[in-house]
Short mmCIF file of C-alpha atoms and ligand atoms in Angstrom, two decimals:
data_model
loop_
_atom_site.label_atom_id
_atom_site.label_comp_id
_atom_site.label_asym_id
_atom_site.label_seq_id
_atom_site.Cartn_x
_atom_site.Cartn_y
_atom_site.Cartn_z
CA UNK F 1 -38.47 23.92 7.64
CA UNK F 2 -37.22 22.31 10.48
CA UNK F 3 -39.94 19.89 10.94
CA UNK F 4 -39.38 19.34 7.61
CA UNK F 5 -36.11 18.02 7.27
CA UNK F 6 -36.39 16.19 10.49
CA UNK F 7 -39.54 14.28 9.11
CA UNK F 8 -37.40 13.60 5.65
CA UNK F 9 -34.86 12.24 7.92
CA UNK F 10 -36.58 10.32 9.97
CA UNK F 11 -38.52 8.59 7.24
CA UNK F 12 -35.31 7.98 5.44
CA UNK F 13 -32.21 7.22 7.30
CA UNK F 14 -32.37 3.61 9.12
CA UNK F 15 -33.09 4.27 12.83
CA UNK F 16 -30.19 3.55 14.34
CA UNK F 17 -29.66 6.35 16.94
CA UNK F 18 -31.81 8.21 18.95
CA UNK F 19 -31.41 12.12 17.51
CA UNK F 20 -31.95 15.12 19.62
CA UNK F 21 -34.23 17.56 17.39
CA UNK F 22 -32.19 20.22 16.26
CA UNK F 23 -30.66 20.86 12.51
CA UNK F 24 -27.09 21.80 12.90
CA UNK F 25 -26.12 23.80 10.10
CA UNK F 26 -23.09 26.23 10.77
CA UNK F 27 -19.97 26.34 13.56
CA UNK F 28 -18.17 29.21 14.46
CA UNK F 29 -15.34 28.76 17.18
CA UNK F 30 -17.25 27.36 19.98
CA UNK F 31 -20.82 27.66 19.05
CA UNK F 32 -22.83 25.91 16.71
CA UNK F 33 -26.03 27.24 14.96
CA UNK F 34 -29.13 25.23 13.96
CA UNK F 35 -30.74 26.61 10.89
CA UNK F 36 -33.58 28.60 12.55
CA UNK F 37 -30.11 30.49 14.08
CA UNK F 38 -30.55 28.67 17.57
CA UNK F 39 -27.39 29.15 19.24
CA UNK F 40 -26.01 26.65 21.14
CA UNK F 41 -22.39 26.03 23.19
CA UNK F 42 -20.80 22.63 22.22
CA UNK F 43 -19.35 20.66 24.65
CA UNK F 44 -19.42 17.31 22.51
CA UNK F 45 -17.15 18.21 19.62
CA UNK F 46 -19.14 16.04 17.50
CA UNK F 47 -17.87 13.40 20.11
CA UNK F 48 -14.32 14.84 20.19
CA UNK F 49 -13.86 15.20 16.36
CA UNK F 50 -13.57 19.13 16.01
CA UNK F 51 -10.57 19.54 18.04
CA UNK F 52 -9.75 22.67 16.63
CA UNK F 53 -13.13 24.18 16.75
CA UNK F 54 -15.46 25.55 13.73
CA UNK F 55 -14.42 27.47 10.95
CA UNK F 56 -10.49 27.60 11.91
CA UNK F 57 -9.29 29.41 9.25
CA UNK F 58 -5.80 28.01 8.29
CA UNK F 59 -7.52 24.33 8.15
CA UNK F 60 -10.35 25.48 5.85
CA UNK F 61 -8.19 27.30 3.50
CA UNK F 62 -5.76 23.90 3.65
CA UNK F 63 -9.08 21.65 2.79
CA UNK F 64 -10.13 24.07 0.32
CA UNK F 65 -6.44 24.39 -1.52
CA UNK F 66 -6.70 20.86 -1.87
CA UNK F 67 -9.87 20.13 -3.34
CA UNK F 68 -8.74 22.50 -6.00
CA UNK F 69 -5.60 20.36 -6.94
CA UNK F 70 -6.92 16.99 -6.10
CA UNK F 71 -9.35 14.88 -3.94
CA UNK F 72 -8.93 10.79 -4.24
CA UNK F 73 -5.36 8.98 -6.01
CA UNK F 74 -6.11 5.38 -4.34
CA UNK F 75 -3.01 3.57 -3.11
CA UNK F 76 -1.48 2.26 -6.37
CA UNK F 77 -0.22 5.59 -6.37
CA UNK F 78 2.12 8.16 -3.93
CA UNK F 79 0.68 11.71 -2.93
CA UNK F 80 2.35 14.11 -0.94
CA UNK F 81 -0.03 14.95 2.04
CA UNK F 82 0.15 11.03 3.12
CA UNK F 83 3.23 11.37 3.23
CA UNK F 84 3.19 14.30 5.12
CA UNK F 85 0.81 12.99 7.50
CA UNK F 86 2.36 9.75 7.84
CA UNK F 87 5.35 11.71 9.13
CA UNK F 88 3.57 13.52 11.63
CA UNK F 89 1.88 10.85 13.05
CA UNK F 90 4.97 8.64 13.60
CA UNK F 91 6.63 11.17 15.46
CA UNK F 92 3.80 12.42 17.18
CA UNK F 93 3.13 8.80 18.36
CA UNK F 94 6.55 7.46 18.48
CA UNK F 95 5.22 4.30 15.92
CA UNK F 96 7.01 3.48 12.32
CA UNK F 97 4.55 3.23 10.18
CA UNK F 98 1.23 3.65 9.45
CA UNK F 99 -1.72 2.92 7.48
CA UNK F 100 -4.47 5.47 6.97
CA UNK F 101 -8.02 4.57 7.16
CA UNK F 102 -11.61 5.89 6.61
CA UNK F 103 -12.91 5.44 10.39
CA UNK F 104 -12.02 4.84 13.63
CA UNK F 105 -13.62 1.15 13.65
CA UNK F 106 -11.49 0.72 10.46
CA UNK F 107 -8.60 1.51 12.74
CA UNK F 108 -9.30 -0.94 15.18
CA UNK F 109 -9.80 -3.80 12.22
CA UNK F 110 -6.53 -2.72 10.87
CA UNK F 111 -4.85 -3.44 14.75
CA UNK F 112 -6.78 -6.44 14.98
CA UNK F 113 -5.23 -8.20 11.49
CA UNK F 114 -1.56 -6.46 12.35
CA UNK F 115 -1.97 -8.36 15.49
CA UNK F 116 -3.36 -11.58 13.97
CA UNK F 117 -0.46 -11.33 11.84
CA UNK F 118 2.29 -10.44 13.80
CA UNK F 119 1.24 -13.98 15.97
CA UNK F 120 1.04 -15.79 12.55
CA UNK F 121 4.79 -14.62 11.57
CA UNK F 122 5.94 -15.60 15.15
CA UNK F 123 4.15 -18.58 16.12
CA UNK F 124 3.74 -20.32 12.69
CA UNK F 125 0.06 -20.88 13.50
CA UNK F 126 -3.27 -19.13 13.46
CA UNK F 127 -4.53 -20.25 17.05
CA UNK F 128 -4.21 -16.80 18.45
CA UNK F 129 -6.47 -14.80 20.91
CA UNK F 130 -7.14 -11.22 21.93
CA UNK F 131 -7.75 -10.11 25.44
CA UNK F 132 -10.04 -6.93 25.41
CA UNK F 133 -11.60 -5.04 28.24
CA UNK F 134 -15.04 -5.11 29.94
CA UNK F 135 -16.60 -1.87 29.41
CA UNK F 136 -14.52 -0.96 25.97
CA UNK F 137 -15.91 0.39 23.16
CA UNK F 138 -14.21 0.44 19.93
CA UNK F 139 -16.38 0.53 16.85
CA UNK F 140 -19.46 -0.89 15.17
CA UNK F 141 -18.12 -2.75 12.76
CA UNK F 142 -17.53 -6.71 12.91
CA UNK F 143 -14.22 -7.22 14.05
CA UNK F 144 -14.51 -3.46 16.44
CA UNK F 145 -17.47 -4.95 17.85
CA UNK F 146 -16.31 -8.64 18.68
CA UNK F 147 -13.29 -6.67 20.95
CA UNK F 148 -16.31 -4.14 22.85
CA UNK F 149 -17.21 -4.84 25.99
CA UNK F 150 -20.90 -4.20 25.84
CA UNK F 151 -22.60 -7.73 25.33
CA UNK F 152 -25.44 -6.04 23.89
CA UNK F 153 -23.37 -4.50 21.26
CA UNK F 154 -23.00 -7.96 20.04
CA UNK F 155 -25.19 -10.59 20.83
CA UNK F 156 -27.54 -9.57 18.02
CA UNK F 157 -24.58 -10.24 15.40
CA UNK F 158 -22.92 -13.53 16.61
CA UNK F 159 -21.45 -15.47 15.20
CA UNK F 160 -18.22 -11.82 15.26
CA UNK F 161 -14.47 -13.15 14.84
CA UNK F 162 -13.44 -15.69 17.44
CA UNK F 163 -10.91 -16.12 19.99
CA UNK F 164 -11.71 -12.53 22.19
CA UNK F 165 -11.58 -12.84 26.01
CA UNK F 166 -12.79 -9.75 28.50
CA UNK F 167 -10.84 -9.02 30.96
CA UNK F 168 -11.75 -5.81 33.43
CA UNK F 169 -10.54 -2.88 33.32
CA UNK F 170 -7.61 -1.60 35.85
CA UNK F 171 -7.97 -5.11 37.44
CA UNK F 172 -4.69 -6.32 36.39
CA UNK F 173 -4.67 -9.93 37.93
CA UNK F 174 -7.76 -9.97 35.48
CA UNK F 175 -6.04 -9.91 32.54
CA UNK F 176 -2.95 -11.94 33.99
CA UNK F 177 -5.73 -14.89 34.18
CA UNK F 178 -6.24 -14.75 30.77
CA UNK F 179 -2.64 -14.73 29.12
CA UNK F 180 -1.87 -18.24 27.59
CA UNK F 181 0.73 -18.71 24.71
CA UNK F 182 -2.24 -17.95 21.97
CA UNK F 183 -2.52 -14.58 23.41
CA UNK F 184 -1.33 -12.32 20.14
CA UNK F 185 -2.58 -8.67 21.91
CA UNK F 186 -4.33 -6.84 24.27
CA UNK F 187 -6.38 -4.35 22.91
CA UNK F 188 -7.57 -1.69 25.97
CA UNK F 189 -8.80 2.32 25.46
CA UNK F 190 -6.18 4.41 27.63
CA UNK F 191 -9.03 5.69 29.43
CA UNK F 192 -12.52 4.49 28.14
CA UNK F 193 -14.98 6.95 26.93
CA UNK F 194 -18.48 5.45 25.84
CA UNK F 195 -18.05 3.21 28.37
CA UNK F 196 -18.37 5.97 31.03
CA UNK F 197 -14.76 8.03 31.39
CA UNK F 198 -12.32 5.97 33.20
CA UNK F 199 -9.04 6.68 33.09
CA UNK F 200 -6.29 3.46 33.34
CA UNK F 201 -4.70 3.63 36.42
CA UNK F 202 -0.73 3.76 36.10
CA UNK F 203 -0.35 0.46 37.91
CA UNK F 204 -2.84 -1.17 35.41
CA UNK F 205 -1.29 0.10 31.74
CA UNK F 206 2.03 -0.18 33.09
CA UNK F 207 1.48 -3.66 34.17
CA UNK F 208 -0.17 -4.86 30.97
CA UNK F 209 2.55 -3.23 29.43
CA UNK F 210 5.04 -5.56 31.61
CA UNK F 211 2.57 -8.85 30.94
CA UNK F 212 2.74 -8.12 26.90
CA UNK F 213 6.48 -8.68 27.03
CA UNK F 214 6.56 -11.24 29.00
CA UNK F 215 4.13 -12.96 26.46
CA UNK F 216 5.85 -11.56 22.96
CA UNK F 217 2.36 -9.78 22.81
CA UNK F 218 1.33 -6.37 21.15
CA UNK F 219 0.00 -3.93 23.35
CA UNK F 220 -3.32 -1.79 21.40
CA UNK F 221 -3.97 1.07 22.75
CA UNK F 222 -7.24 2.59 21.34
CA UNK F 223 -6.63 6.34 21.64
CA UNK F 224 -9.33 7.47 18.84
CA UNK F 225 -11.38 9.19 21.50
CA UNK F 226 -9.03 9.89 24.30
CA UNK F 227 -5.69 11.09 21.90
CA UNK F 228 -4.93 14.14 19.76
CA UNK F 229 -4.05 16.41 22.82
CA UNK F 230 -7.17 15.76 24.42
CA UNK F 231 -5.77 14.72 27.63
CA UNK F 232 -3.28 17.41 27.83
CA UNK F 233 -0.18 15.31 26.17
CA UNK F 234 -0.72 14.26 22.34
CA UNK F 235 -1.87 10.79 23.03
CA UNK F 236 -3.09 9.53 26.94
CA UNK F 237 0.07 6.44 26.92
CA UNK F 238 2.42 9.23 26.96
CA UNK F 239 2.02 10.30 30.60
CA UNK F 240 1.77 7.21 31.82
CA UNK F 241 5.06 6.23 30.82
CA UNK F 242 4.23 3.62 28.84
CA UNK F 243 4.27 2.90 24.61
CA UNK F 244 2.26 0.40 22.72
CA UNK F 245 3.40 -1.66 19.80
CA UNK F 246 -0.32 -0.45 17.60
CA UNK F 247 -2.23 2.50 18.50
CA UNK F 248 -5.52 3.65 16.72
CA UNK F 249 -6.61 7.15 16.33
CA UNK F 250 -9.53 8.55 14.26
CA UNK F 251 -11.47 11.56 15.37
CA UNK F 252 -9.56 14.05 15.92
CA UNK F 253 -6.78 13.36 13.82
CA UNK F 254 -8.97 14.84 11.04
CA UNK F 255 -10.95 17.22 12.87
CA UNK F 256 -13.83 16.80 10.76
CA UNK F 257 -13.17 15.15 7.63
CA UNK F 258 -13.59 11.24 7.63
CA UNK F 259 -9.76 10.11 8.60
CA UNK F 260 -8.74 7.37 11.35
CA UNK F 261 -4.92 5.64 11.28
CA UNK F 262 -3.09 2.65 12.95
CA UNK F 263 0.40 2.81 13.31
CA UNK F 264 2.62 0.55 15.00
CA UNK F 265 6.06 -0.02 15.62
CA UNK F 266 8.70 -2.98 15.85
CA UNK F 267 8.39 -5.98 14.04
CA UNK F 268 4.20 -5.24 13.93
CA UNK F 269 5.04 -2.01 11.78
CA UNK F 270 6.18 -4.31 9.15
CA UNK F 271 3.54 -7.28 10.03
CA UNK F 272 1.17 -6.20 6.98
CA UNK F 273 2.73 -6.39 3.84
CA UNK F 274 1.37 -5.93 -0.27
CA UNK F 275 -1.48 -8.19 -0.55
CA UNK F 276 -2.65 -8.08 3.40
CA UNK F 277 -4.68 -4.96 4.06
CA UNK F 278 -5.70 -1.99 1.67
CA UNK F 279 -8.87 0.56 1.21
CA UNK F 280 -9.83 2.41 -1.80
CA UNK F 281 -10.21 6.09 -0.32
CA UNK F 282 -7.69 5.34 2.99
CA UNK F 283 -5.11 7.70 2.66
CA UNK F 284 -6.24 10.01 0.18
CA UNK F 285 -4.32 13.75 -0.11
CA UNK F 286 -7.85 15.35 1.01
CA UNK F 287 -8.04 13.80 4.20
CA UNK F 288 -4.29 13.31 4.73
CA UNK F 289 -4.21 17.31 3.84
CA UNK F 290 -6.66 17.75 6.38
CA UNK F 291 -4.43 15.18 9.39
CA UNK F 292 -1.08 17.26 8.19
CA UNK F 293 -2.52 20.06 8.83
CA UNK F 294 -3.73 19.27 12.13
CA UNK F 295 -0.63 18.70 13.46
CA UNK F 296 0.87 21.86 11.85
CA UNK F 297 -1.79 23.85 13.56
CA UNK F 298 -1.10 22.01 17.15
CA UNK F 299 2.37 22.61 17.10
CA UNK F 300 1.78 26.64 15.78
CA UNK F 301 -1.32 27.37 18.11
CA UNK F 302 0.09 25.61 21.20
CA UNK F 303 -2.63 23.30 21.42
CA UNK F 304 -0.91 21.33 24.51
CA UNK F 305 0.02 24.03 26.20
CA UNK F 306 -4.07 25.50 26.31
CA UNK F 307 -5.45 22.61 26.96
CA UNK F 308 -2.72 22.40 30.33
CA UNK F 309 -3.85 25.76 30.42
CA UNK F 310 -7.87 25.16 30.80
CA UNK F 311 -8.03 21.69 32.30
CA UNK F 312 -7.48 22.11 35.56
CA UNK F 313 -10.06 25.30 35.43
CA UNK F 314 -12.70 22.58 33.85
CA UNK F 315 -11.87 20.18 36.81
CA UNK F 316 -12.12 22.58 39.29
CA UNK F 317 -15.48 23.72 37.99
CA UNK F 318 -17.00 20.16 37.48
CA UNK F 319 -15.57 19.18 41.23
CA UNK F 320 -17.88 22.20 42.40
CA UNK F 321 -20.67 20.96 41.05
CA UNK F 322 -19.99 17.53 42.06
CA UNK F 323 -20.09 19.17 45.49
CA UNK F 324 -22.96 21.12 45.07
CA UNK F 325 -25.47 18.28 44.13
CA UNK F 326 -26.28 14.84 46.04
CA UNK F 327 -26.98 13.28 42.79
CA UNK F 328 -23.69 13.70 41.04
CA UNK F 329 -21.77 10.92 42.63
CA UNK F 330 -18.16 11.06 40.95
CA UNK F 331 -16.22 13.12 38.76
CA UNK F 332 -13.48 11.20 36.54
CA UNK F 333 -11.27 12.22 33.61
CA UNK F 334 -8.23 13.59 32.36
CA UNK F 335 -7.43 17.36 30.54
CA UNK F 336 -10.73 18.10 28.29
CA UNK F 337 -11.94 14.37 28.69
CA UNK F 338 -13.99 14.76 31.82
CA UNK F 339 -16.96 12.69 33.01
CA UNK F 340 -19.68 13.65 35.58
CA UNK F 341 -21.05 10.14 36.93
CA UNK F 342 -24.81 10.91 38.63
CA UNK F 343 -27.25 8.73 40.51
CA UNK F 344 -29.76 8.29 37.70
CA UNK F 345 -30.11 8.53 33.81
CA UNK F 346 -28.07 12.08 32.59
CA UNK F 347 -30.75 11.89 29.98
CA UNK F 348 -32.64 14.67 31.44
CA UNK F 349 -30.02 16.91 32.44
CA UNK F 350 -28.63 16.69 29.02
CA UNK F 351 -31.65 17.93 27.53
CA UNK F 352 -32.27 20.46 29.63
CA UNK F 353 -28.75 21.65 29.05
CA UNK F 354 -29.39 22.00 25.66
CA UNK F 355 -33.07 23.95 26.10
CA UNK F 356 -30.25 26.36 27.83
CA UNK F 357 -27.74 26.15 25.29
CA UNK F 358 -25.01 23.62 26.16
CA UNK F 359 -24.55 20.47 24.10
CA UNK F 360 -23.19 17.99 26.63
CA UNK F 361 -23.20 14.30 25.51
CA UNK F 362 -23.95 11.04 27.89
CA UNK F 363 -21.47 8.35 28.43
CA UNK F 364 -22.49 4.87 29.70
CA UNK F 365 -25.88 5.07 31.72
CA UNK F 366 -25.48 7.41 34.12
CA UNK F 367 -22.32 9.81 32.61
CA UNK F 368 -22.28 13.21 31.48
CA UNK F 369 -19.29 13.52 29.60
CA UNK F 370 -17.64 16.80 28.68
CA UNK F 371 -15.53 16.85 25.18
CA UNK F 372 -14.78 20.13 24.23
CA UNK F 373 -13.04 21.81 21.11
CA UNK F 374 -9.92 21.82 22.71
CA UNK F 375 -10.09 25.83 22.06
CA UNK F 376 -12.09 26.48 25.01
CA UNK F 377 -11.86 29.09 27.33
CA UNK F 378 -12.71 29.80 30.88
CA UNK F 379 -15.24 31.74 30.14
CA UNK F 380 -16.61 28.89 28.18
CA UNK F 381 -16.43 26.74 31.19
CA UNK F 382 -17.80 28.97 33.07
CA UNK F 383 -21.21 29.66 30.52
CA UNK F 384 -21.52 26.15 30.64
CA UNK F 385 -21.86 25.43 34.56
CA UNK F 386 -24.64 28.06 34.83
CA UNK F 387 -26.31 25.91 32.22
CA UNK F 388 -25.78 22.43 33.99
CA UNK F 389 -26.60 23.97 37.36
CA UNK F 390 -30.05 25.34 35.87
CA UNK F 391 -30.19 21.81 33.83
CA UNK F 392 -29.27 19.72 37.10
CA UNK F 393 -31.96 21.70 39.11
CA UNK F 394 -34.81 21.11 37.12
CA UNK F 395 -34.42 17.56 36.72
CA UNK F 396 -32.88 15.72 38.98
CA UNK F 397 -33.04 18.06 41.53
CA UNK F 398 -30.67 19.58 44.50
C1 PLP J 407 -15.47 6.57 18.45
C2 PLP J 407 -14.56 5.46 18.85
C3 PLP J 407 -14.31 4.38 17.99
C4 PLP J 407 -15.01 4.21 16.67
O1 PLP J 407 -14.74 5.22 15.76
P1 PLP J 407 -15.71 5.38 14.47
O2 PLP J 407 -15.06 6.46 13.68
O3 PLP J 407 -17.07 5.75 14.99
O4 PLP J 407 -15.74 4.09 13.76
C5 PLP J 407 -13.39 3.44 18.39
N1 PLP J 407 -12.77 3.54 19.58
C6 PLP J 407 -12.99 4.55 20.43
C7 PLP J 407 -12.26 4.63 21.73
C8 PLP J 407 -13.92 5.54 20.11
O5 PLP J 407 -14.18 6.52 20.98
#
């Protein structure tokens, strides 16, 4: 059966990623279950989407409620969970307003046109550029992929929207070279996942904080992989200090149902108006159901306060191991957002994790990266390190 539905897969869906063989087909807490009943330990959160962890009860009765009453208004109309949600995420992000959308690539178009806009109303002209990082990764889609650092990304579909310069990453005189009076935004990651876990130094968002002001330009921070309490404070920019004017979330902020945002704040909260951006299913009281009750559930469960709680026991762990083996050569990260950098391909060692139960996913080329439900426990952490040890050991060795 599970040959099966692999082989009906593969002959079906366009190729586009590389799938491990197994057939997830249930979650409970921290485990998920293929449908031959394989258990397995998930460290990868569906790439840090279920926050929360499988079958939490209070959300699925929320979801549930609501498909009863009603799924999908479109925006001509008001319903009360996006308004709700809205709410939560303007206080939870310190922004004004928001704008719900259906991905997190949709999230980073949305901050792209607020910023494109927000030049347009200021400048009186439509010369404006966008400074994004080496590195970055923010989506798939056109306008997500023209601000991603990863050439190969989007060579293949050139001609993407104009006017994007790459600066590095936590080299700040980097993206001082590149400021000129077109410059509408800087779009960064607070600390970059796919591209390998790094986490901005203070020096370097503060700085391109200072440099945005300077210039009258928006500061984007993409927080759809690195926000929603991940890192141990709601979203990454808060312990650093430092707020943007647009931030985009997606992932977690539904944690599981198909929901990204961007909200801003300032005059770039009110840079979109009727007529200038819109989606069919953004916003709609199932998913916005789903985002209110997120936060409800973080603020009842003491989400923060576990993940405080756990992190450090995660780092110490993964700082062991770094020890332990010659051919894991750095550890970065912040709260459940950890990397393991080794001296070859994690390909291997992620594999073998999973023959011993552990779903770890890979970062960059050489990154193991460890994303969590943010409902893990030490003893969790600690099934999961035999696992890499005995992964480690039979591939790339001592
Ligand atoms: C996953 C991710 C995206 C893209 O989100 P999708 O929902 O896959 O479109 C954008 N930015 C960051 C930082 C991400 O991690």
């Amino acid at each position: 059966m599970k040959e099966q539905i692999i082989q009906q897969a593969e002959s079906k869906l366009m190729h586009t990623y590389n799938r491990f063989p197994m057939v997830l087909d249930r979650g409970e807490g921290m485990y998920l279950y293929e449908t031959d009943g394989t258990k397995y330990l998930d460290f990868g959160s569906g790439i840090g989407v279920y926050a929360l962890g499988y079958g939490n009860k209070e959300y699925n009765d929320a979801l549930k409620a609501q498909i009863d009453k009603l799924l999908h208004t479109s925006n001509l109309f008001y319903n009360e969970p996006a308004a709700k949600a809205a709410k939560a995420v303007c206080e939870a992000t310190g922004m004004d307003r928001v704008f719900f959308t259906n991905s997190g690539a949709e999230a980073v178009e949305g901050a792209i046109k607020v910023a494109r806009k927000h030049y347009y109303n200021t400048k009186g002209n439509n010369n404006s550029t966008i400074i994004a990082m080496n590195h970055s990764f923010h989506g798939r889609t056109l306008g997500a992929v023209a601000v991603t650092g990863k050439p190969a990304y989007r060579e293949p579909f050139e001609p993407l929207i104009g006017g994007v310069k790459f600066a590095e990453y936590n080299d700040l005189a980097s993206v001082e070279a590149l400021f000129d009076d077109t410059t509408a935004a800087v779009i960064m990651e607070t600390l970059q996942g796919e591209g390998g876990i790094f986490p901005a130094t203070p020096e370097f968002i503060q700085g391109v904080r200072k440099l945005c002001d300077e210039h009258g330009a928006l500061l984007i921070l993409d927080e759809i992989q690195c926000g929603m309490g991940r890192s141990g404070k709601m979203f990454t920019y808060q312990s650093y200090g430092v707020t943007p004017d647009v931030v985009t979330l997606a992932k977690a902020l539904g944690c599981g149902v198909p929901v990204g945002a961007f909200a801003a704040r300032g005059a770039a909260a009110d840079a979109l108006v009727a007529g200038d951006h819109g989606s069919t299913y953004g916003g709609n009281p199932f998913v916005c159901n789903a985002a209110a009750t997120v936060f409800d559930i973080f603020a009842k469960n003491d989400v923060l306060g576990h993940v405080n709680e756990v992190a450090p026991y995660l780092w110490e762990t993964l700082e062991k191991i770094k020890d332990e083996f010659d051919c894991v050569i750095d550890h970065r990260g912040i709260g459940l957002m950890q990397g393991l950098q080794f001296n070859a391909a994690p390909g291997e060692v992620v594999k073998a994790a999973m023959k011993h139960g552990v779903i770890l996913i890979a970062a960059a080329s050489d990154t193991v990266r460890f994303l969590p439900p943010l409902i893990v426990e030490k003893k969790h952490i600690d099934e999961m390190a035999e696992a890499l040890r005995a992964a480690i050991k039979e591939t790339l060795g001592v």
